[in-house]
Amino acid sequence: SQGHVKAKIMVASTPCFVNQKGWYGGVDSLDAKRFVDQLIDNPEATWRNYYRQLCLAEPRARAQIKQVELLLREFPCPDPGSLVNAIRLLHRADYRAGLGKEKRPTLWVLGENDPLIDAIALKELVTVSDKARVAIIQQAGHLPFISKGDEVASVINEFVNTLEDGR
């Protein structure tokens, strides 16, 4: 039926963005705060530097940086206030407890070398749900949809096909 979510696909995502007691799969709380402070001080430079840093985890870092810089010229930095609010929201959000209650099939697509999300920690965490599947994209960082787009698309298509097949 329309409006009904049958499944979820989470790409380069985590149920808990910041490391805390019992969870080491996110980012350090001080790093998140420092990032917010930098966004407030100089949003454009921070935004560009953030994406450059993420590209360093990719196997073809130099080519990825060029591709991302072209995208950033076309799609400039979002409103700094919105970015700061989003990071602050991520800092507080913790959806780990709900994973075991999830009734919909969920695919988590993660880069093996993601500097923000520990793919192994997330893979261990989502095993609490028999509806969860994890695809770790080898030799990819936080932007697997850019560096390994064909592979990410293939994993997503396979997941969608299993939904259509009723598996």
Tab-separated table of N, CA and C in Angstrom:
chain	number	residue	atom	x	y	z
A	1	SER	N	0.835	-1.189	0.000
A	1	SER	CA	0.000	0.000	0.000
A	1	SER	C	0.874	1.245	0.000
A	2	GLN	N	0.327	2.334	-0.513
A	2	GLN	CA	1.089	3.573	-0.568
A	2	GLN	C	1.374	4.077	0.839
A	3	GLY	N	2.559	4.629	1.009
A	3	GLY	CA	2.918	5.211	2.290
A	3	GLY	C	3.446	4.217	3.308
A	4	HIS	N	3.394	2.948	2.997
A	4	HIS	CA	3.864	1.929	3.925
A	4	HIS	C	5.327	1.606	3.619
A	5	VAL	N	6.165	1.706	4.606
A	5	VAL	CA	7.580	1.401	4.433
A	5	VAL	C	7.764	-0.101	4.626
A	6	LYS	N	8.210	-0.769	3.569
A	6	LYS	CA	8.365	-2.221	3.608
A	6	LYS	C	9.749	-2.641	4.091
A	7	ALA	N	10.726	-1.773	3.864
A	7	ALA	CA	12.104	-2.106	4.219
A	7	ALA	C	12.890	-0.807	4.346
A	8	LYS	N	14.088	-0.928	4.926
A	8	LYS	CA	14.967	0.240	5.059
A	8	LYS	C	16.336	-0.102	4.487
A	9	ILE	N	16.951	0.896	3.887
A	9	ILE	CA	18.324	0.766	3.414
A	9	ILE	C	19.107	1.913	4.035
A	10	MET	N	20.115	1.573	4.805
A	10	MET	CA	20.931	2.555	5.508
A	10	MET	C	22.347	2.517	4.905
A	11	VAL	N	22.769	3.597	4.272
A	11	VAL	CA	24.083	3.656	3.641
A	11	VAL	C	24.982	4.567	4.460
A	12	ALA	N	26.148	4.036	4.856
A	12	ALA	CA	27.117	4.799	5.656
A	12	ALA	C	26.418	5.429	6.851
A	13	SER	N	25.657	4.625	7.566
A	13	SER	CA	24.833	5.102	8.663
A	13	SER	C	25.059	4.243	9.904
A	14	THR	N	24.662	4.781	11.034
A	14	THR	CA	24.821	4.081	12.299
A	14	THR	C	23.660	4.432	13.218
A	15	PRO	N	23.237	3.503	14.072
A	15	PRO	CA	22.154	3.829	14.995
A	15	PRO	C	22.600	4.721	16.153
A	16	CYS	N	23.908	4.877	16.306
A	16	CYS	CA	24.451	5.699	17.387
A	16	CYS	C	25.732	6.344	16.874
A	17	PHE	N	25.670	7.638	16.581
A	17	PHE	CA	26.759	8.344	15.917
A	17	PHE	C	27.986	8.534	16.809
A	18	VAL	N	27.763	8.733	18.104
A	18	VAL	CA	28.861	9.067	19.018
A	18	VAL	C	29.173	7.880	19.927
A	19	ASN	N	30.452	7.604	20.103
A	19	ASN	CA	30.872	6.548	21.030
A	19	ASN	C	30.372	6.858	22.433
A	20	GLN	N	29.942	5.815	23.118
A	20	GLN	CA	29.526	5.948	24.508
A	20	GLN	C	29.599	4.585	25.171
A	21	LYS	N	29.228	4.514	26.419
A	21	LYS	CA	29.336	3.261	27.159
A	21	LYS	C	28.666	2.119	26.382
A	22	GLY	N	29.421	1.072	26.129
A	22	GLY	CA	28.900	-0.079	25.417
A	22	GLY	C	28.880	0.047	23.907
A	23	TRP	N	29.387	1.144	23.386
A	23	TRP	CA	29.376	1.348	21.932
A	23	TRP	C	30.635	2.060	21.491
A	24	TYR	N	31.391	1.419	20.628
A	24	TYR	CA	32.630	2.010	20.117
A	24	TYR	C	32.594	2.158	18.596
A	25	GLY	N	31.418	2.056	17.997
A	25	GLY	CA	31.317	2.060	16.545
A	25	GLY	C	31.067	3.407	15.908
A	26	GLY	N	31.095	4.476	16.681
A	26	GLY	CA	30.842	5.806	16.129
A	26	GLY	C	32.065	6.692	16.187
A	27	VAL	N	31.832	7.980	16.360
A	27	VAL	CA	32.931	8.944	16.449
A	27	VAL	C	33.103	9.378	17.904
A	28	ASP	N	34.281	9.873	18.200
A	28	ASP	CA	34.569	10.375	19.535
A	28	ASP	C	33.751	11.640	19.790
A	29	SER	N	33.204	11.754	20.976
A	29	SER	CA	32.362	12.896	21.345
A	29	SER	C	33.094	14.227	21.176
A	30	LEU	N	34.367	14.265	21.547
A	30	LEU	CA	35.136	15.509	21.405
A	30	LEU	C	35.349	15.874	19.947
A	31	ASP	N	35.541	14.864	19.088
A	31	ASP	CA	35.684	15.138	17.651
A	31	ASP	C	34.404	15.739	17.089
A	32	ALA	N	33.253	15.223	17.516
A	32	ALA	CA	31.969	15.762	17.055
A	32	ALA	C	31.801	17.212	17.509
A	33	LYS	N	32.175	17.496	18.756
A	33	LYS	CA	32.062	18.867	19.270
A	33	LYS	C	33.015	19.805	18.523
A	34	ARG	N	34.231	19.331	18.282
A	34	ARG	CA	35.218	20.140	17.546
A	34	ARG	C	34.703	20.461	16.139
A	35	PHE	N	34.080	19.464	15.511
A	35	PHE	CA	33.524	19.669	14.173
A	35	PHE	C	32.441	20.748	14.186
A	36	VAL	N	31.569	20.722	15.173
A	36	VAL	CA	30.523	21.743	15.309
A	36	VAL	C	31.161	23.121	15.491
A	37	ASP	N	32.167	23.212	16.356
A	37	ASP	CA	32.845	24.490	16.581
A	37	ASP	C	33.469	25.021	15.283
A	38	GLN	N	34.081	24.129	14.504
A	38	GLN	CA	34.692	24.531	13.237
A	38	GLN	C	33.632	24.971	12.230
A	39	LEU	N	32.492	24.276	12.221
A	39	LEU	CA	31.403	24.673	11.322
A	39	LEU	C	30.905	26.076	11.639
A	40	ILE	N	30.833	26.376	12.918
A	40	ILE	CA	30.378	27.703	13.331
A	40	ILE	C	31.393	28.765	12.912
A	41	ASP	N	32.688	28.460	13.098
A	41	ASP	CA	33.741	29.424	12.779
A	41	ASP	C	33.916	29.652	11.273
A	42	ASN	N	33.923	28.563	10.495
A	42	ASN	CA	34.188	28.681	9.062
A	42	ASN	C	33.484	27.539	8.321
A	43	PRO	N	32.194	27.692	8.047
A	43	PRO	CA	31.413	26.586	7.484
A	43	PRO	C	31.922	26.064	6.138
A	44	GLU	N	32.219	26.950	5.196
A	44	GLU	CA	32.643	26.514	3.857
A	44	GLU	C	33.933	25.693	3.919
A	45	ALA	N	34.937	26.218	4.610
A	45	ALA	CA	36.221	25.515	4.694
A	45	ALA	C	36.072	24.194	5.446
A	46	THR	N	35.283	24.196	6.503
A	46	THR	CA	35.080	22.973	7.290
A	46	THR	C	34.381	21.925	6.446
A	47	TRP	N	33.366	22.311	5.703
A	47	TRP	CA	32.605	21.393	4.852
A	47	TRP	C	33.515	20.756	3.806
A	48	ARG	N	34.317	21.575	3.135
A	48	ARG	CA	35.225	21.056	2.107
A	48	ARG	C	36.296	20.149	2.720
A	49	ASN	N	36.851	20.574	3.829
A	49	ASN	CA	37.887	19.773	4.483
A	49	ASN	C	37.328	18.440	4.969
A	50	TYR	N	36.105	18.462	5.467
A	50	TYR	CA	35.439	17.241	5.930
A	50	TYR	C	35.376	16.210	4.802
A	51	TYR	N	34.932	16.647	3.640
A	51	TYR	CA	34.827	15.708	2.523
A	51	TYR	C	36.190	15.283	1.996
A	52	ARG	N	37.156	16.163	2.015
A	52	ARG	CA	38.521	15.764	1.623
A	52	ARG	C	39.040	14.678	2.560
A	53	GLN	N	38.828	14.862	3.861
A	53	GLN	CA	39.275	13.875	4.850
A	53	GLN	C	38.585	12.528	4.629
A	54	LEU	N	37.297	12.554	4.337
A	54	LEU	CA	36.577	11.308	4.087
A	54	LEU	C	37.132	10.582	2.869
A	55	CYS	N	37.551	11.326	1.866
A	55	CYS	CA	38.093	10.719	0.649
A	55	CYS	C	39.426	10.022	0.887
A	56	LEU	N	40.149	10.429	1.919
A	56	LEU	CA	41.453	9.817	2.184
A	56	LEU	C	41.334	8.336	2.538
A	57	ALA	N	40.164	7.899	2.967
A	57	ALA	CA	39.951	6.488	3.294
A	57	ALA	C	39.641	5.655	2.047
A	58	GLU	N	39.508	6.301	0.907
A	58	GLU	CA	39.173	5.605	-0.338
A	58	GLU	C	40.450	5.143	-1.036
A	59	PRO	N	40.371	4.041	-1.785
A	59	PRO	CA	41.570	3.514	-2.443
A	59	PRO	C	42.152	4.454	-3.504
A	60	ARG	N	41.299	5.213	-4.170
A	60	ARG	CA	41.756	6.175	-5.176
A	60	ARG	C	41.488	7.578	-4.645
A	61	ALA	N	42.129	7.908	-3.551
A	61	ALA	CA	41.827	9.144	-2.812
A	61	ALA	C	41.914	10.392	-3.687
A	62	ARG	N	42.958	10.510	-4.457
A	62	ARG	CA	43.141	11.727	-5.263
A	62	ARG	C	41.987	11.912	-6.260
A	63	ALA	N	41.601	10.834	-6.933
A	63	ALA	CA	40.494	10.904	-7.890
A	63	ALA	C	39.176	11.195	-7.166
A	64	GLN	N	39.009	10.607	-5.990
A	64	GLN	CA	37.782	10.834	-5.219
A	64	GLN	C	37.687	12.285	-4.765
A	65	ILE	N	38.808	12.856	-4.337
A	65	ILE	CA	38.812	14.258	-3.903
A	65	ILE	C	38.393	15.156	-5.066
A	66	LYS	N	38.928	14.891	-6.258
A	66	LYS	CA	38.555	15.694	-7.431
A	66	LYS	C	37.057	15.569	-7.719
A	67	GLN	N	36.535	14.346	-7.642
A	67	GLN	CA	35.113	14.132	-7.913
A	67	GLN	C	34.250	14.855	-6.881
A	68	VAL	N	34.622	14.758	-5.618
A	68	VAL	CA	33.847	15.411	-4.566
A	68	VAL	C	33.941	16.930	-4.684
A	69	GLU	N	35.116	17.445	-5.030
A	69	GLU	CA	35.247	18.897	-5.197
A	69	GLU	C	34.368	19.417	-6.329
A	70	LEU	N	34.221	18.636	-7.401
A	70	LEU	CA	33.302	19.024	-8.475
A	70	LEU	C	31.861	19.049	-7.965
A	71	LEU	N	31.497	18.053	-7.186
A	71	LEU	CA	30.144	18.009	-6.619
A	71	LEU	C	29.904	19.181	-5.663
A	72	LEU	N	30.942	19.517	-4.876
A	72	LEU	CA	30.795	20.620	-3.920
A	72	LEU	C	30.665	21.969	-4.627
A	73	ARG	N	31.243	22.092	-5.821
A	73	ARG	CA	31.049	23.328	-6.582
A	73	ARG	C	29.612	23.422	-7.080
A	74	GLU	N	29.090	22.275	-7.489
A	74	GLU	CA	27.716	22.242	-8.005
A	74	GLU	C	26.691	22.367	-6.877
A	75	PHE	N	26.987	21.724	-5.753
A	75	PHE	CA	26.085	21.728	-4.603
A	75	PHE	C	26.854	22.278	-3.404
A	76	PRO	N	26.838	23.580	-3.193
A	76	PRO	CA	27.644	24.186	-2.132
A	76	PRO	C	27.190	23.780	-0.732
A	77	CYS	N	27.941	24.235	0.220
A	77	CYS	CA	27.691	23.947	1.634
A	77	CYS	C	26.261	24.294	2.021
A	78	PRO	N	25.566	23.359	2.661
A	78	PRO	CA	24.217	23.676	3.149
A	78	PRO	C	24.268	24.788	4.198
A	79	ASP	N	23.119	25.263	4.578
A	79	ASP	CA	23.018	26.293	5.600
A	79	ASP	C	23.786	25.849	6.852
A	80	PRO	N	24.778	26.639	7.297
A	80	PRO	CA	25.589	26.251	8.458
A	80	PRO	C	24.769	25.978	9.719
A	81	GLY	N	23.732	26.775	9.957
A	81	GLY	CA	22.897	26.550	11.132
A	81	GLY	C	22.219	25.189	11.098
A	82	SER	N	21.754	24.798	9.910
A	82	SER	CA	21.123	23.486	9.757
A	82	SER	C	22.138	22.369	9.993
A	83	LEU	N	23.356	22.548	9.470
A	83	LEU	CA	24.400	21.541	9.685
A	83	LEU	C	24.727	21.384	11.166
A	84	VAL	N	24.882	22.498	11.844
A	84	VAL	CA	25.194	22.458	13.276
A	84	VAL	C	24.076	21.748	14.033
A	85	ASN	N	22.822	22.081	13.725
A	85	ASN	CA	21.700	21.417	14.392
A	85	ASN	C	21.662	19.927	14.096
A	86	ALA	N	21.976	19.546	12.865
A	86	ALA	CA	21.981	18.129	12.498
A	86	ALA	C	23.072	17.372	13.259
A	87	ILE	N	24.258	17.946	13.360
A	87	ILE	CA	25.345	17.292	14.093
A	87	ILE	C	24.993	17.192	15.572
A	88	ARG	N	24.408	18.223	16.122
A	88	ARG	CA	23.988	18.174	17.533
A	88	ARG	C	22.934	17.099	17.746
A	89	LEU	N	22.011	16.954	16.800
A	89	LEU	CA	20.999	15.903	16.887
A	89	LEU	C	21.664	14.529	16.836
A	90	LEU	N	22.587	14.351	15.910
A	90	LEU	CA	23.318	13.080	15.821
A	90	LEU	C	24.065	12.783	17.121
A	91	HIS	N	24.585	13.822	17.722
A	91	HIS	CA	25.339	13.672	18.970
A	91	HIS	C	24.460	13.065	20.072
A	92	ARG	N	23.179	13.375	20.072
A	92	ARG	CA	22.260	12.885	21.116
A	92	ARG	C	21.537	11.594	20.737
A	93	ALA	N	21.406	11.323	19.449
A	93	ALA	CA	20.588	10.201	18.995
A	93	ALA	C	21.237	8.854	19.312
A	94	ASP	N	20.437	7.941	19.805
A	94	ASP	CA	20.895	6.571	20.078
A	94	ASP	C	19.719	5.623	19.852
A	95	TYR	N	19.735	4.954	18.725
A	95	TYR	CA	18.635	4.072	18.344
A	95	TYR	C	19.003	2.591	18.475
A	96	ARG	N	20.067	2.290	19.196
A	96	ARG	CA	20.507	0.895	19.316
A	96	ARG	C	19.444	0.000	19.942
A	97	ALA	N	18.737	0.507	20.954
A	97	ALA	CA	17.748	-0.324	21.665
A	97	ALA	C	16.622	-0.775	20.737
A	98	GLY	N	16.311	-0.004	19.719
A	98	GLY	CA	15.223	-0.356	18.815
A	98	GLY	C	15.576	-1.375	17.755
A	99	LEU	N	16.865	-1.675	17.602
A	99	LEU	CA	17.267	-2.594	16.537
A	99	LEU	C	16.656	-3.986	16.699
A	100	GLY	N	16.607	-4.482	17.913
A	100	GLY	CA	16.067	-5.814	18.151
A	100	GLY	C	14.562	-5.897	17.941
A	101	LYS	N	13.900	-4.745	17.936
A	101	LYS	CA	12.441	-4.704	17.767
A	101	LYS	C	12.027	-4.459	16.316
A	102	GLU	N	12.992	-4.179	15.467
A	102	GLU	CA	12.689	-3.843	14.074
A	102	GLU	C	12.075	-5.033	13.354
A	103	LYS	N	10.918	-4.811	12.762
A	103	LYS	CA	10.195	-5.882	12.069
A	103	LYS	C	10.397	-5.847	10.552
A	104	ARG	N	10.894	-4.724	10.048
A	104	ARG	CA	11.101	-4.601	8.608
A	104	ARG	C	12.507	-5.053	8.231
A	105	PRO	N	12.666	-5.646	7.059
A	105	PRO	CA	14.014	-5.959	6.581
A	105	PRO	C	14.828	-4.670	6.462
A	106	THR	N	16.062	-4.729	6.910
A	106	THR	CA	16.930	-3.554	6.871
A	106	THR	C	18.288	-3.954	6.314
A	107	LEU	N	18.752	-3.198	5.350
A	107	LEU	CA	20.077	-3.405	4.779
A	107	LEU	C	20.970	-2.259	5.231
A	108	TRP	N	22.107	-2.597	5.810
A	108	TRP	CA	23.121	-1.613	6.196
A	108	TRP	C	24.275	-1.771	5.208
A	109	VAL	N	24.624	-0.709	4.492
A	109	VAL	CA	25.721	-0.722	3.534
A	109	VAL	C	26.820	0.180	4.084
A	110	LEU	N	27.975	-0.413	4.314
A	110	LEU	CA	29.072	0.314	4.961
A	110	LEU	C	30.377	0.118	4.202
A	111	GLY	N	31.231	1.135	4.254
A	111	GLY	CA	32.569	1.005	3.699
A	111	GLY	C	33.495	0.351	4.704
A	112	GLU	N	34.300	-0.559	4.228
A	112	GLU	CA	35.252	-1.280	5.081
A	112	GLU	C	36.187	-0.323	5.829
A	113	ASN	N	36.573	0.768	5.185
A	113	ASN	CA	37.547	1.707	5.761
A	113	ASN	C	36.911	3.019	6.199
A	114	ASP	N	35.641	2.985	6.547
A	114	ASP	CA	34.936	4.204	6.940
A	114	ASP	C	35.566	4.788	8.204
A	115	PRO	N	36.050	6.046	8.145
A	115	PRO	CA	36.673	6.637	9.327
A	115	PRO	C	35.659	7.080	10.391
A	116	LEU	N	34.369	7.108	10.044
A	116	LEU	CA	33.350	7.555	10.995
A	116	LEU	C	32.587	6.406	11.636
A	117	ILE	N	32.430	5.311	10.931
A	117	ILE	CA	31.611	4.195	11.415
A	117	ILE	C	32.432	2.915	11.385
A	118	ASP	N	32.509	2.254	12.509
A	118	ASP	CA	33.221	0.981	12.578
A	118	ASP	C	32.293	-0.109	12.037
A	119	ALA	N	32.577	-0.573	10.826
A	119	ALA	CA	31.708	-1.547	10.159
A	119	ALA	C	31.589	-2.844	10.949
A	120	ILE	N	32.675	-3.297	11.566
A	120	ILE	CA	32.640	-4.548	12.331
A	120	ILE	C	31.758	-4.380	13.567
A	121	ALA	N	31.878	-3.254	14.261
A	121	ALA	CA	31.045	-3.010	15.443
A	121	ALA	C	29.570	-2.980	15.054
A	122	LEU	N	29.265	-2.326	13.950
A	122	LEU	CA	27.873	-2.251	13.515
A	122	LEU	C	27.369	-3.626	13.101
A	123	LYS	N	28.209	-4.388	12.431
A	123	LYS	CA	27.799	-5.739	12.009
A	123	LYS	C	27.450	-6.589	13.230
A	124	GLU	N	28.259	-6.487	14.284
A	124	GLU	CA	27.981	-7.224	15.525
A	124	GLU	C	26.684	-6.733	16.158
A	125	LEU	N	26.451	-5.433	16.154
A	125	LEU	CA	25.279	-4.856	16.799
A	125	LEU	C	23.983	-5.261	16.103
A	126	VAL	N	23.960	-5.211	14.784
A	126	VAL	CA	22.702	-5.457	14.091
A	126	VAL	C	22.313	-6.932	14.055
A	127	THR	N	23.166	-7.800	14.533
A	127	THR	CA	22.797	-9.222	14.579
A	127	THR	C	21.673	-9.471	15.580
A	128	VAL	N	21.307	-8.472	16.394
A	128	VAL	CA	20.189	-8.634	17.329
A	128	VAL	C	18.870	-8.748	16.571
A	129	SER	N	18.853	-8.389	15.310
A	129	SER	CA	17.642	-8.481	14.488
A	129	SER	C	17.865	-9.487	13.369
A	130	ASP	N	16.962	-10.463	13.279
A	130	ASP	CA	17.082	-11.421	12.178
A	130	ASP	C	16.642	-10.803	10.850
A	131	LYS	N	16.127	-9.581	10.899
A	131	LYS	CA	15.701	-8.864	9.691
A	131	LYS	C	16.827	-8.007	9.104
A	132	ALA	N	17.931	-7.895	9.825
A	132	ALA	CA	19.022	-7.017	9.392
A	132	ALA	C	20.047	-7.781	8.561
A	133	ARG	N	20.531	-7.083	7.538
A	133	ARG	CA	21.635	-7.597	6.730
A	133	ARG	C	22.681	-6.494	6.651
A	134	VAL	N	23.932	-6.896	6.641
A	134	VAL	CA	25.017	-5.925	6.541
A	134	VAL	C	25.863	-6.262	5.325
A	135	ALA	N	26.113	-5.276	4.489
A	135	ALA	CA	27.015	-5.423	3.352
A	135	ALA	C	28.185	-4.476	3.581
A	136	ILE	N	29.367	-5.054	3.713
A	136	ILE	CA	30.568	-4.237	3.889
A	136	ILE	C	31.276	-4.170	2.542
A	137	ILE	N	31.385	-2.965	2.018
A	137	ILE	CA	32.003	-2.744	0.716
A	137	ILE	C	33.511	-2.640	0.917
A	138	GLN	N	34.228	-3.593	0.349
A	138	GLN	CA	35.673	-3.655	0.507
A	138	GLN	C	36.351	-2.449	-0.144
A	139	GLN	N	37.410	-1.997	0.484
A	139	GLN	CA	38.227	-0.876	-0.006
A	139	GLN	C	37.389	0.371	-0.286
A	140	ALA	N	36.434	0.631	0.600
A	140	ALA	CA	35.621	1.843	0.494
A	140	ALA	C	35.595	2.518	1.856
A	141	GLY	N	35.391	3.810	1.851
A	141	GLY	CA	35.310	4.576	3.090
A	141	GLY	C	33.870	4.991	3.363
A	142	HIS	N	33.679	6.233	3.801
A	142	HIS	CA	32.353	6.737	4.179
A	142	HIS	C	31.495	7.109	2.969
A	143	LEU	N	32.089	7.117	1.799
A	143	LEU	CA	31.356	7.485	0.584
A	143	LEU	C	31.327	6.317	-0.404
A	144	PRO	N	30.871	5.135	0.027
A	144	PRO	CA	30.932	3.975	-0.872
A	144	PRO	C	30.078	4.147	-2.121
A	145	PHE	N	29.045	4.975	-2.041
A	145	PHE	CA	28.172	5.224	-3.182
A	145	PHE	C	28.874	6.039	-4.253
A	146	ILE	N	29.991	6.686	-3.894
A	146	ILE	CA	30.794	7.410	-4.878
A	146	ILE	C	31.959	6.538	-5.346
A	147	SER	N	32.701	5.977	-4.408
A	147	SER	CA	33.893	5.217	-4.782
A	147	SER	C	33.580	3.848	-5.364
A	148	LYS	N	32.494	3.248	-4.929
A	148	LYS	CA	32.137	1.902	-5.388
A	148	LYS	C	30.650	1.869	-5.753
A	149	GLY	N	30.228	2.861	-6.516
A	149	GLY	CA	28.819	3.022	-6.851
A	149	GLY	C	28.175	1.797	-7.467
A	150	ASP	N	28.866	1.153	-8.402
A	150	ASP	CA	28.301	-0.036	-9.044
A	150	ASP	C	28.097	-1.160	-8.042
A	151	GLU	N	29.065	-1.332	-7.151
A	151	GLU	CA	28.965	-2.386	-6.144
A	151	GLU	C	27.832	-2.093	-5.153
A	152	VAL	N	27.718	-0.840	-4.726
A	152	VAL	CA	26.627	-0.457	-3.818
A	152	VAL	C	25.290	-0.675	-4.505
A	153	ALA	N	25.168	-0.258	-5.751
A	153	ALA	CA	23.923	-0.445	-6.497
A	153	ALA	C	23.581	-1.927	-6.621
A	154	SER	N	24.576	-2.756	-6.854
A	154	SER	CA	24.354	-4.197	-6.976
A	154	SER	C	23.828	-4.792	-5.665
A	155	VAL	N	24.431	-4.393	-4.546
A	155	VAL	CA	24.007	-4.880	-3.234
A	155	VAL	C	22.566	-4.445	-2.947
A	156	ILE	N	22.261	-3.197	-3.262
A	156	ILE	CA	20.901	-2.686	-3.035
A	156	ILE	C	19.898	-3.404	-3.933
A	157	ASN	N	20.248	-3.591	-5.207
A	157	ASN	CA	19.355	-4.304	-6.124
A	157	ASN	C	19.093	-5.728	-5.658
A	158	GLU	N	20.127	-6.392	-5.200
A	158	GLU	CA	19.971	-7.762	-4.695
A	158	GLU	C	19.023	-7.789	-3.494
A	159	PHE	N	19.172	-6.820	-2.596
A	159	PHE	CA	18.299	-6.728	-1.419
A	159	PHE	C	16.852	-6.483	-1.848
A	160	VAL	N	16.631	-5.547	-2.753
A	160	VAL	CA	15.286	-5.248	-3.222
A	160	VAL	C	14.677	-6.473	-3.913
A	161	ASN	N	15.489	-7.187	-4.688
A	161	ASN	CA	14.986	-8.389	-5.358
A	161	ASN	C	14.547	-9.455	-4.354
A	162	THR	N	15.269	-9.583	-3.233
A	162	THR	CA	14.855	-10.561	-2.219
A	162	THR	C	13.531	-10.151	-1.599
A	163	LEU	N	13.275	-8.860	-1.493
A	163	LEU	CA	11.993	-8.387	-0.972
A	163	LEU	C	10.855	-8.739	-1.934
A	164	GLU	N	11.131	-8.527	-3.209
A	164	GLU	CA	10.116	-8.822	-4.223
A	164	GLU	C	9.849	-10.312	-4.324
A	165	ASP	N	10.887	-11.123	-4.074
A	165	ASP	CA	10.747	-12.576	-4.130
A	165	ASP	C	10.122	-13.124	-2.849
A	166	GLY	N	10.004	-12.267	-1.830
A	166	GLY	CA	9.439	-12.695	-0.550
A	166	GLY	C	10.394	-13.473	0.329
A	167	ARG	N	11.694	-13.365	0.029
A	167	ARG	CA	12.686	-14.081	0.842
A	167	ARG	C	13.097	-13.279	2.038
